[in-house]
PDB file of C-alpha atoms in Angstrom:
ATOM      1  CA  UNK A   1      66.642 -53.040 -74.847  1.00  0.00           C
ATOM      2  CA  UNK A   2      65.810 -56.207 -76.515  1.00  0.00           C
ATOM      3  CA  UNK A   3      65.261 -59.106 -74.581  1.00  0.00           C
ATOM      4  CA  UNK A   4      67.525 -61.850 -75.621  1.00  0.00           C
ATOM      5  CA  UNK A   5      65.632 -64.430 -77.171  1.00  0.00           C
ATOM      6  CA  UNK A   6      62.541 -62.539 -78.436  1.00  0.00           C
ATOM      7  CA  UNK A   7      62.857 -63.368 -81.769  1.00  0.00           C
ATOM      8  CA  UNK A   8      62.876 -67.432 -82.395  1.00  0.00           C
ATOM      9  CA  UNK A   9      64.915 -68.890 -84.916  1.00  0.00           C
ATOM     10  CA  UNK A  10      63.886 -68.668 -88.284  1.00  0.00           C
ATOM     11  CA  UNK A  11      62.286 -71.911 -90.043  1.00  0.00           C
ATOM     12  CA  UNK A  12      63.704 -72.897 -93.295  1.00  0.00           C
ATOM     13  CA  UNK A  13      61.774 -73.438 -96.459  1.00  0.00           C
ATOM     14  CA  UNK A  14      61.658 -77.216 -97.693  1.00  0.00           C
ATOM     15  CA  UNK A  15      63.765 -77.694-100.439  1.00  0.00           C
ATOM     16  CA  UNK A  16      62.892 -77.730-104.344  1.00  0.00           C
ATOM     17  CA  UNK A  17      62.864 -80.964-105.905  1.00  0.00           C
ATOM     18  CA  UNK A  18      63.438 -81.270-109.449  1.00  0.00           C
ATOM     19  CA  UNK A  19      62.979 -84.539-111.671  1.00  0.00           C
ATOM     20  CA  UNK A  20      62.028 -83.996-115.412  1.00  0.00           C
ATOM     21  CA  UNK A  21      58.676 -85.574-115.419  1.00  0.00           C
ATOM     22  CA  UNK A  22      57.674 -88.210-112.601  1.00  0.00           C
ATOM     23  CA  UNK A  23      56.716 -91.108-114.995  1.00  0.00           C
ATOM     24  CA  UNK A  24      59.972 -92.919-116.542  1.00  0.00           C
ATOM     25  CA  UNK A  25      60.851 -96.251-118.205  1.00  0.00           C
ATOM     26  CA  UNK A  26      64.701 -95.883-117.497  1.00  0.00           C
ATOM     27  CA  UNK A  27      66.042 -93.991-115.064  1.00  0.00           C
ATOM     28  CA  UNK A  28      66.299 -89.937-114.373  1.00  0.00           C
ATOM     29  CA  UNK A  29      68.045 -87.617-112.354  1.00  0.00           C
ATOM     30  CA  UNK A  30      67.085 -86.001-109.391  1.00  0.00           C
ATOM     31  CA  UNK A  31      67.999 -83.185-108.072  1.00  0.00           C
ATOM     32  CA  UNK A  32      67.403 -80.901-104.504  1.00  0.00           C
ATOM     33  CA  UNK A  33      67.807 -76.615-104.179  1.00  0.00           C
ATOM     34  CA  UNK A  34      67.222 -74.134-101.853  1.00  0.00           C
ATOM     35  CA  UNK A  35      68.770 -71.050-102.124  1.00  0.00           C
ATOM     36  CA  UNK A  36      70.574 -70.541 -98.739  1.00  0.00           C
ATOM     37  CA  UNK A  37      74.180 -71.381 -98.152  1.00  0.00           C
ATOM     38  CA  UNK A  38      75.855 -74.036 -96.095  1.00  0.00           C
ATOM     39  CA  UNK A  39      72.677 -75.813 -95.661  1.00  0.00           C
ATOM     40  CA  UNK A  40      72.702 -79.874 -95.584  1.00  0.00           C
ATOM     41  CA  UNK A  41      69.576 -81.805 -97.179  1.00  0.00           C
ATOM     42  CA  UNK A  42      69.013 -85.037 -95.797  1.00  0.00           C
ATOM     43  CA  UNK A  43      66.785 -87.556 -98.119  1.00  0.00           C
ATOM     44  CA  UNK A  44      65.179 -91.209 -98.404  1.00  0.00           C
ATOM     45  CA  UNK A  45      63.570 -92.506-101.310  1.00  0.00           C
ATOM     46  CA  UNK A  46      61.445 -95.226 -99.360  1.00  0.00           C
ATOM     47  CA  UNK A  47      58.817 -92.589 -98.418  1.00  0.00           C
ATOM     48  CA  UNK A  48      59.987 -92.437 -94.832  1.00  0.00           C
ATOM     49  CA  UNK A  49      60.892 -89.114 -93.014  1.00  0.00           C
ATOM     50  CA  UNK A  50      64.055 -88.270 -93.390  1.00  0.00           C
ATOM     51  CA  UNK A  51      66.272 -86.822 -90.334  1.00  0.00           C
ATOM     52  CA  UNK A  52      70.419 -86.067 -89.852  1.00  0.00           C
ATOM     53  CA  UNK A  53      70.739 -90.204 -90.412  1.00  0.00           C
ATOM     54  CA  UNK A  54      69.103 -90.391 -93.765  1.00  0.00           C
ATOM     55  CA  UNK A  55      71.561 -90.028 -96.774  1.00  0.00           C
ATOM     56  CA  UNK A  56      73.218 -86.415 -97.215  1.00  0.00           C
ATOM     57  CA  UNK A  57      72.686 -85.003-100.689  1.00  0.00           C
ATOM     58  CA  UNK A  58      75.925 -83.482-102.432  1.00  0.00           C
ATOM     59  CA  UNK A  59      75.021 -83.422-106.060  1.00  0.00           C
ATOM     60  CA  UNK A  60      72.562 -84.614-108.710  1.00  0.00           C
ATOM     61  CA  UNK A  61      71.598 -88.291-108.351  1.00  0.00           C
ATOM     62  CA  UNK A  62      69.935 -91.025-110.651  1.00  0.00           C
ATOM     63  CA  UNK A  63      66.844 -93.015-109.698  1.00  0.00           C
ATOM     64  CA  UNK A  64      66.017 -96.614-111.456  1.00  0.00           C
ATOM     65  CA  UNK A  65      63.633 -97.434-109.418  1.00  0.00           C
ATOM     66  CA  UNK A  66      59.957 -96.062-108.436  1.00  0.00           C
ATOM     67  CA  UNK A  67      60.543 -93.619-105.511  1.00  0.00           C
ATOM     68  CA  UNK A  68      58.629 -92.053-102.803  1.00  0.00           C
ATOM     69  CA  UNK A  69      61.308 -89.030-102.363  1.00  0.00           C
ATOM     70  CA  UNK A  70      61.433 -86.823 -99.357  1.00  0.00           C
ATOM     71  CA  UNK A  71      63.974 -84.303 -98.443  1.00  0.00           C
ATOM     72  CA  UNK A  72      64.855 -81.953 -95.206  1.00  0.00           C
ATOM     73  CA  UNK A  73      66.676 -79.044 -95.073  1.00  0.00           C
ATOM     74  CA  UNK A  74      69.218 -78.206 -91.783  1.00  0.00           C
ATOM     75  CA  UNK A  75      71.171 -75.498 -90.729  1.00  0.00           C
ATOM     76  CA  UNK A  76      72.722 -74.706 -87.559  1.00  0.00           C
ATOM     77  CA  UNK A  77      70.663 -71.470 -85.815  1.00  0.00           C
ATOM     78  CA  UNK A  78      67.706 -72.474 -87.845  1.00  0.00           C
ATOM     79  CA  UNK A  79      64.755 -74.570 -87.701  1.00  0.00           C
ATOM     80  CA  UNK A  80      64.577 -77.600 -90.069  1.00  0.00           C
ATOM     81  CA  UNK A  81      62.748 -77.233 -92.749  1.00  0.00           C
ATOM     82  CA  UNK A  82      59.514 -79.127 -93.825  1.00  0.00           C
ATOM     83  CA  UNK A  83      59.844 -82.010 -95.604  1.00  0.00           C
ATOM     84  CA  UNK A  84      59.665 -81.837 -99.390  1.00  0.00           C
ATOM     85  CA  UNK A  85      57.813 -85.025-100.921  1.00  0.00           C
ATOM     86  CA  UNK A  86      57.574 -86.143-104.791  1.00  0.00           C
ATOM     87  CA  UNK A  87      56.582 -89.666-105.955  1.00  0.00           C
ATOM     88  CA  UNK A  88      58.729 -90.943-109.029  1.00  0.00           C
ATOM     89  CA  UNK A  89      57.123 -93.862-110.765  1.00  0.00           C
ATOM     90  CA  UNK A  90      58.936 -96.360-112.989  1.00  0.00           C
ATOM     91  CA  UNK A  91      56.537 -97.631-115.307  1.00  0.00           C
ATOM     92  CA  UNK A  92      57.732-101.138-115.180  1.00  0.00           C
ATOM     93  CA  UNK A  93      54.859-102.688-116.589  1.00  0.00           C
ATOM     94  CA  UNK A  94      52.234-102.253-119.109  1.00  0.00           C
ATOM     95  CA  UNK A  95      48.691-103.150-118.167  1.00  0.00           C
ATOM     96  CA  UNK A  96      46.632-105.315-120.567  1.00  0.00           C
ATOM     97  CA  UNK A  97      43.601-103.771-120.016  1.00  0.00           C
ATOM     98  CA  UNK A  98      41.769-101.949-116.347  1.00  0.00           C
ATOM     99  CA  UNK A  99      37.976-102.438-115.993  1.00  0.00           C
ATOM    100  CA  UNK A 100      36.067 -99.616-114.121  1.00  0.00           C
ATOM    101  CA  UNK A 101      33.241-101.219-111.973  1.00  0.00           C
ATOM    102  CA  UNK A 102      31.079 -98.270-113.044  1.00  0.00           C
ATOM    103  CA  UNK A 103      31.472 -95.665-115.750  1.00  0.00           C
ATOM    104  CA  UNK A 104      33.037 -92.064-115.246  1.00  0.00           C
ATOM    105  CA  UNK A 105      31.002 -89.126-115.133  1.00  0.00           C
ATOM    106  CA  UNK A 106      29.881 -87.962-118.878  1.00  0.00           C
ATOM    107  CA  UNK A 107      31.712 -84.787-118.404  1.00  0.00           C
ATOM    108  CA  UNK A 108      35.463 -86.456-118.020  1.00  0.00           C
ATOM    109  CA  UNK A 109      35.006 -89.869-118.686  1.00  0.00           C
ATOM    110  CA  UNK A 110      38.497 -89.795-121.034  1.00  0.00           C
ATOM    111  CA  UNK A 111      38.856 -93.202-122.340  1.00  0.00           C
ATOM    112  CA  UNK A 112      36.937 -94.779-119.525  1.00  0.00           C
ATOM    113  CA  UNK A 113      39.656 -96.954-117.935  1.00  0.00           C
ATOM    114  CA  UNK A 114      42.200 -97.347-120.688  1.00  0.00           C
ATOM    115  CA  UNK A 115      42.781 -93.538-119.246  1.00  0.00           C
ATOM    116  CA  UNK A 116      44.422 -95.149-116.458  1.00  0.00           C
ATOM    117  CA  UNK A 117      46.911 -97.551-118.139  1.00  0.00           C
ATOM    118  CA  UNK A 118      48.412 -95.558-121.334  1.00  0.00           C
ATOM    119  CA  UNK A 119      50.850 -93.207-119.567  1.00  0.00           C
ATOM    120  CA  UNK A 120      49.507 -89.946-120.381  1.00  0.00           C
ATOM    121  CA  UNK A 121      49.892 -88.092-117.172  1.00  0.00           C
ATOM    122  CA  UNK A 122      46.509 -84.889-117.182  1.00  0.00           C
ATOM    123  CA  UNK A 123      47.601 -81.431-116.047  1.00  0.00           C
ATOM    124  CA  UNK A 124      45.645 -78.887-113.450  1.00  0.00           C
ATOM    125  CA  UNK A 125      43.516 -78.217-116.446  1.00  0.00           C
ATOM    126  CA  UNK A 126      40.908 -80.594-115.865  1.00  0.00           C
ATOM    127  CA  UNK A 127      38.621 -80.216-119.088  1.00  0.00           C
ATOM    128  CA  UNK A 128      41.709 -82.104-121.358  1.00  0.00           C
ATOM    129  CA  UNK A 129      40.864 -86.008-121.973  1.00  0.00           C
ATOM    130  CA  UNK A 130      43.477 -87.218-119.454  1.00  0.00           C
ATOM    131  CA  UNK A 131      41.738 -87.571-116.494  1.00  0.00           C
ATOM    132  CA  UNK A 132      38.093 -89.585-115.586  1.00  0.00           C
ATOM    133  CA  UNK A 133      36.112 -87.818-112.953  1.00  0.00           C
ATOM    134  CA  UNK A 134      33.422 -89.258-110.239  1.00  0.00           C
ATOM    135  CA  UNK A 135      31.053 -86.498-108.415  1.00  0.00           C
ATOM    136  CA  UNK A 136      29.805 -87.938-105.412  1.00  0.00           C
ATOM    137  CA  UNK A 137      30.792 -91.276-105.794  1.00  0.00           C
ATOM    138  CA  UNK A 138      33.432 -94.175-105.505  1.00  0.00           C
ATOM    139  CA  UNK A 139      35.190 -96.299-108.286  1.00  0.00           C
ATOM    140  CA  UNK A 140      37.069 -99.616-108.358  1.00  0.00           C
ATOM    141  CA  UNK A 141      39.855-100.386-111.253  1.00  0.00           C
ATOM    142  CA  UNK A 142      40.839-103.726-111.682  1.00  0.00           C
ATOM    143  CA  UNK A 143      44.185-104.011-113.694  1.00  0.00           C
ATOM    144  CA  UNK A 144      45.038-107.050-115.991  1.00  0.00           C
ATOM    145  CA  UNK A 145      48.509-107.627-116.344  1.00  0.00           C
ATOM    146  CA  UNK A 146      47.954-110.615-118.639  1.00  0.00           C
ATOM    147  CA  UNK A 147      50.112-112.616-117.113  1.00  0.00           C
ATOM    148  CA  UNK A 148      51.828-113.295-113.793  1.00  0.00           C
ATOM    149  CA  UNK A 149      54.361-110.194-112.760  1.00  0.00           C
ATOM    150  CA  UNK A 150      56.173-109.117-110.070  1.00  0.00           C
ATOM    151  CA  UNK A 151      55.046-106.332-107.720  1.00  0.00           C
ATOM    152  CA  UNK A 152      55.682-104.498-104.798  1.00  0.00           C
ATOM    153  CA  UNK A 153      53.901-101.003-105.149  1.00  0.00           C
ATOM    154  CA  UNK A 154      50.867 -99.330-106.555  1.00  0.00           C
ATOM    155  CA  UNK A 155      50.480 -95.679-107.675  1.00  0.00           C
ATOM    156  CA  UNK A 156      47.663 -93.796-108.040  1.00  0.00           C
ATOM    157  CA  UNK A 157      48.065 -89.709-110.224  1.00  0.00           C
ATOM    158  CA  UNK A 158      45.362 -87.447-109.044  1.00  0.00           C
ATOM    159  CA  UNK A 159      44.466 -84.173-108.951  1.00  0.00           C
ATOM    160  CA  UNK A 160      43.220 -81.317-107.038  1.00  0.00           C
ATOM    161  CA  UNK A 161      41.130 -78.152-107.539  1.00  0.00           C
ATOM    162  CA  UNK A 162      39.346 -77.008-103.885  1.00  0.00           C
ATOM    163  CA  UNK A 163      37.884 -74.136-106.274  1.00  0.00           C
ATOM    164  CA  UNK A 164      36.348 -76.316-108.785  1.00  0.00           C
ATOM    165  CA  UNK A 165      34.930 -79.100-106.376  1.00  0.00           C
ATOM    166  CA  UNK A 166      37.742 -81.574-107.216  1.00  0.00           C
ATOM    167  CA  UNK A 167      39.440 -83.530-104.135  1.00  0.00           C
ATOM    168  CA  UNK A 168      42.129 -85.524-103.154  1.00  0.00           C
ATOM    169  CA  UNK A 169      40.817 -89.203-102.731  1.00  0.00           C
ATOM    170  CA  UNK A 170      39.952 -89.832 -98.963  1.00  0.00           C
ATOM    171  CA  UNK A 171      41.058 -93.188 -99.255  1.00  0.00           C
ATOM    172  CA  UNK A 172      43.302 -95.681-101.631  1.00  0.00           C
ATOM    173  CA  UNK A 173      43.309 -99.561-101.287  1.00  0.00           C
ATOM    174  CA  UNK A 174      45.141-102.121-102.992  1.00  0.00           C
ATOM    175  CA  UNK A 175      44.065-105.567-103.448  1.00  0.00           C
ATOM    176  CA  UNK A 176      45.826-108.473-105.758  1.00  0.00           C
ATOM    177  CA  UNK A 177      44.684-111.992-107.544  1.00  0.00           C
ATOM    178  CA  UNK A 178      45.959-114.679-109.688  1.00  0.00           C
ATOM    179  CA  UNK A 179      42.631-115.572-111.108  1.00  0.00           C
ATOM    180  CA  UNK A 180      40.522-112.758-111.247  1.00  0.00           C
ATOM    181  CA  UNK A 181      38.291-113.972-108.830  1.00  0.00           C
ATOM    182  CA  UNK A 182      39.452-114.428-105.238  1.00  0.00           C
ATOM    183  CA  UNK A 183      41.354-110.888-104.368  1.00  0.00           C
ATOM    184  CA  UNK A 184      43.607-110.445-101.055  1.00  0.00           C
ATOM    185  CA  UNK A 185      44.123-106.913 -99.287  1.00  0.00           C
ATOM    186  CA  UNK A 186      47.360-105.839 -99.553  1.00  0.00           C
ATOM    187  CA  UNK A 187      47.649-102.218 -98.588  1.00  0.00           C
ATOM    188  CA  UNK A 188      45.192 -99.005 -97.852  1.00  0.00           C
ATOM    189  CA  UNK A 189      46.114 -95.551 -97.448  1.00  0.00           C
ATOM    190  CA  UNK A 190      43.906 -92.774 -95.713  1.00  0.00           C
ATOM    191  CA  UNK A 191      44.715 -89.109 -97.101  1.00  0.00           C
ATOM    192  CA  UNK A 192      43.451 -86.559 -95.123  1.00  0.00           C
ATOM    193  CA  UNK A 193      40.734 -83.974 -96.121  1.00  0.00           C
ATOM    194  CA  UNK A 194      42.303 -80.536 -97.575  1.00  0.00           C
ATOM    195  CA  UNK A 195      41.445 -78.274 -94.634  1.00  0.00           C
ATOM    196  CA  UNK A 196      41.238 -74.856 -96.269  1.00  0.00           C
ATOM    197  CA  UNK A 197      41.383 -73.456-100.297  1.00  0.00           C
ATOM    198  CA  UNK A 198      44.380 -74.497-102.231  1.00  0.00           C
ATOM    199  CA  UNK A 199      45.638 -73.901-105.603  1.00  0.00           C
ATOM    200  CA  UNK A 200      44.994 -76.753-108.199  1.00  0.00           C
ATOM    201  CA  UNK A 201      47.794 -79.243-107.437  1.00  0.00           C
ATOM    202  CA  UNK A 202      49.147 -82.931-108.739  1.00  0.00           C
ATOM    203  CA  UNK A 203      49.905 -85.512-106.615  1.00  0.00           C
ATOM    204  CA  UNK A 204      50.908 -88.746-106.675  1.00  0.00           C
ATOM    205  CA  UNK A 205      49.986 -91.942-103.504  1.00  0.00           C
ATOM    206  CA  UNK A 206      52.414 -94.634-103.558  1.00  0.00           C
ATOM    207  CA  UNK A 207      51.262 -97.769-101.895  1.00  0.00           C
ATOM    208  CA  UNK A 208      53.925-100.476-100.715  1.00  0.00           C
ATOM    209  CA  UNK A 209      54.232-103.823 -99.881  1.00  0.00           C
ATOM    210  CA  UNK A 210      55.865-106.832 -99.676  1.00  0.00           C
ATOM    211  CA  UNK A 211      56.597-108.511-103.192  1.00  0.00           C
ATOM    212  CA  UNK A 212      53.544-110.277-104.815  1.00  0.00           C
ATOM    213  CA  UNK A 213      53.746-112.513-108.133  1.00  0.00           C
ATOM    214  CA  UNK A 214      49.889-111.454-109.385  1.00  0.00           C
ATOM    215  CA  UNK A 215      48.048-110.895-112.250  1.00  0.00           C
ATOM    216  CA  UNK A 216      45.064-108.647-111.280  1.00  0.00           C
ATOM    217  CA  UNK A 217      45.540-105.803-109.467  1.00  0.00           C
ATOM    218  CA  UNK A 218      42.400-104.026-108.115  1.00  0.00           C
ATOM    219  CA  UNK A 219      42.611-100.568-107.102  1.00  0.00           C
ATOM    220  CA  UNK A 220      39.603 -98.958-104.824  1.00  0.00           C
ATOM    221  CA  UNK A 221      39.420 -95.064-104.800  1.00  0.00           C
ATOM    222  CA  UNK A 222      37.767 -93.716-101.950  1.00  0.00           C
ATOM    223  CA  UNK A 223      36.014 -90.033-102.372  1.00  0.00           C
ATOM    224  CA  UNK A 224      34.853 -87.679-100.186  1.00  0.00           C
ATOM    225  CA  UNK A 225      31.613 -86.917-101.922  1.00  0.00           C
ATOM    226  CA  UNK A 226      30.879 -83.281-100.497  1.00  0.00           C
ATOM    227  CA  UNK A 227      32.761 -80.695 -99.779  1.00  0.00           C
ATOM    228  CA  UNK A 228      34.168 -80.084 -96.203  1.00  0.00           C
ATOM    229  CA  UNK A 229      32.541 -77.916 -94.014  1.00  0.00           C
ATOM    230  CA  UNK A 230      34.821 -74.891 -94.664  1.00  0.00           C
ATOM    231  CA  UNK A 231      34.039 -74.917 -98.386  1.00  0.00           C
ATOM    232  CA  UNK A 232      32.047 -72.173 -99.954  1.00  0.00           C
ATOM    233  CA  UNK A 233      29.628 -74.394-100.998  1.00  0.00           C
ATOM    234  CA  UNK A 234      29.519 -77.061 -98.116  1.00  0.00           C
ATOM    235  CA  UNK A 235      28.062 -80.440 -98.331  1.00  0.00           C
ATOM    236  CA  UNK A 236      27.933 -79.766-102.056  1.00  0.00           C
ATOM    237  CA  UNK A 237      28.837 -83.153-103.950  1.00  0.00           C
ATOM    238  CA  UNK A 238      32.710 -82.845-104.509  1.00  0.00           C
ATOM    239  CA  UNK A 239      34.585 -85.046-107.392  1.00  0.00           C
ATOM    240  CA  UNK A 240      37.872 -87.639-107.437  1.00  0.00           C
ATOM    241  CA  UNK A 241      39.774 -87.389-110.522  1.00  0.00           C
ATOM    242  CA  UNK A 242      42.617 -90.053-111.660  1.00  0.00           C
ATOM    243  CA  UNK A 243      44.534 -90.019-114.588  1.00  0.00           C
ATOM    244  CA  UNK A 244      47.074 -92.814-113.729  1.00  0.00           C
ATOM    245  CA  UNK A 245      47.270 -95.892-112.166  1.00  0.00           C
ATOM    246  CA  UNK A 246      50.978 -97.737-112.188  1.00  0.00           C
ATOM    247  CA  UNK A 247      52.511-100.786-111.157  1.00  0.00           C
ATOM    248  CA  UNK A 248      55.797-101.090-109.882  1.00  0.00           C
ATOM    249  CA  UNK A 249      58.410-103.732-109.664  1.00  0.00           C
ATOM    250  CA  UNK A 250      60.161-104.677-106.661  1.00  0.00           C
TER     251      UNK A 250
END
């Protein structure tokens, strides 16, 4: 007596993306897993949402350039999964220095600007020294590459812990210069504010642009400044935490 169609199609879970680490210097293996038989997985490496016309996954593969990995799972009779995403960054350049427009909070000062270019990733334990944190403030970092280099992307590594008043940036903007004085805006990404409590998580935000030959890279990090209305402490000052800014080659 069950009406046909009363149960909709079951939705697939997003595939699990496995990489050894998200900052690498040579090449790195990428693997997708989903414990359901006869599932097709389709992926892209440039940040575009994958569909059935994207590359079909067959086995572990290697990447030797920075990539914004996105993958979905599809199976006949099932709803397509949500997109799984992970950014892996090839550390092609080591900046000579990183200058902050103003110091971070005393409690989360790390090594100042040097903490953004030391390739030392932080964890969800934000009390360790890898992170720099700003409370209720935006900040800007200017990287000096030492000499002109060819670049095509910038990645900002961030932390979110809503219970500790830490949110991903609201916006990231990248501008570049050859002389350290005249800067040209290249890319900007707005990041939606989290709408509900979330467990602590790390995320890399990659901004891509046409290849440029530059010496200076300026990254403006805009904070949410205060907790959103749904938070247990709405309106209180919130934090933005960053541990690495990585400059990628074309």
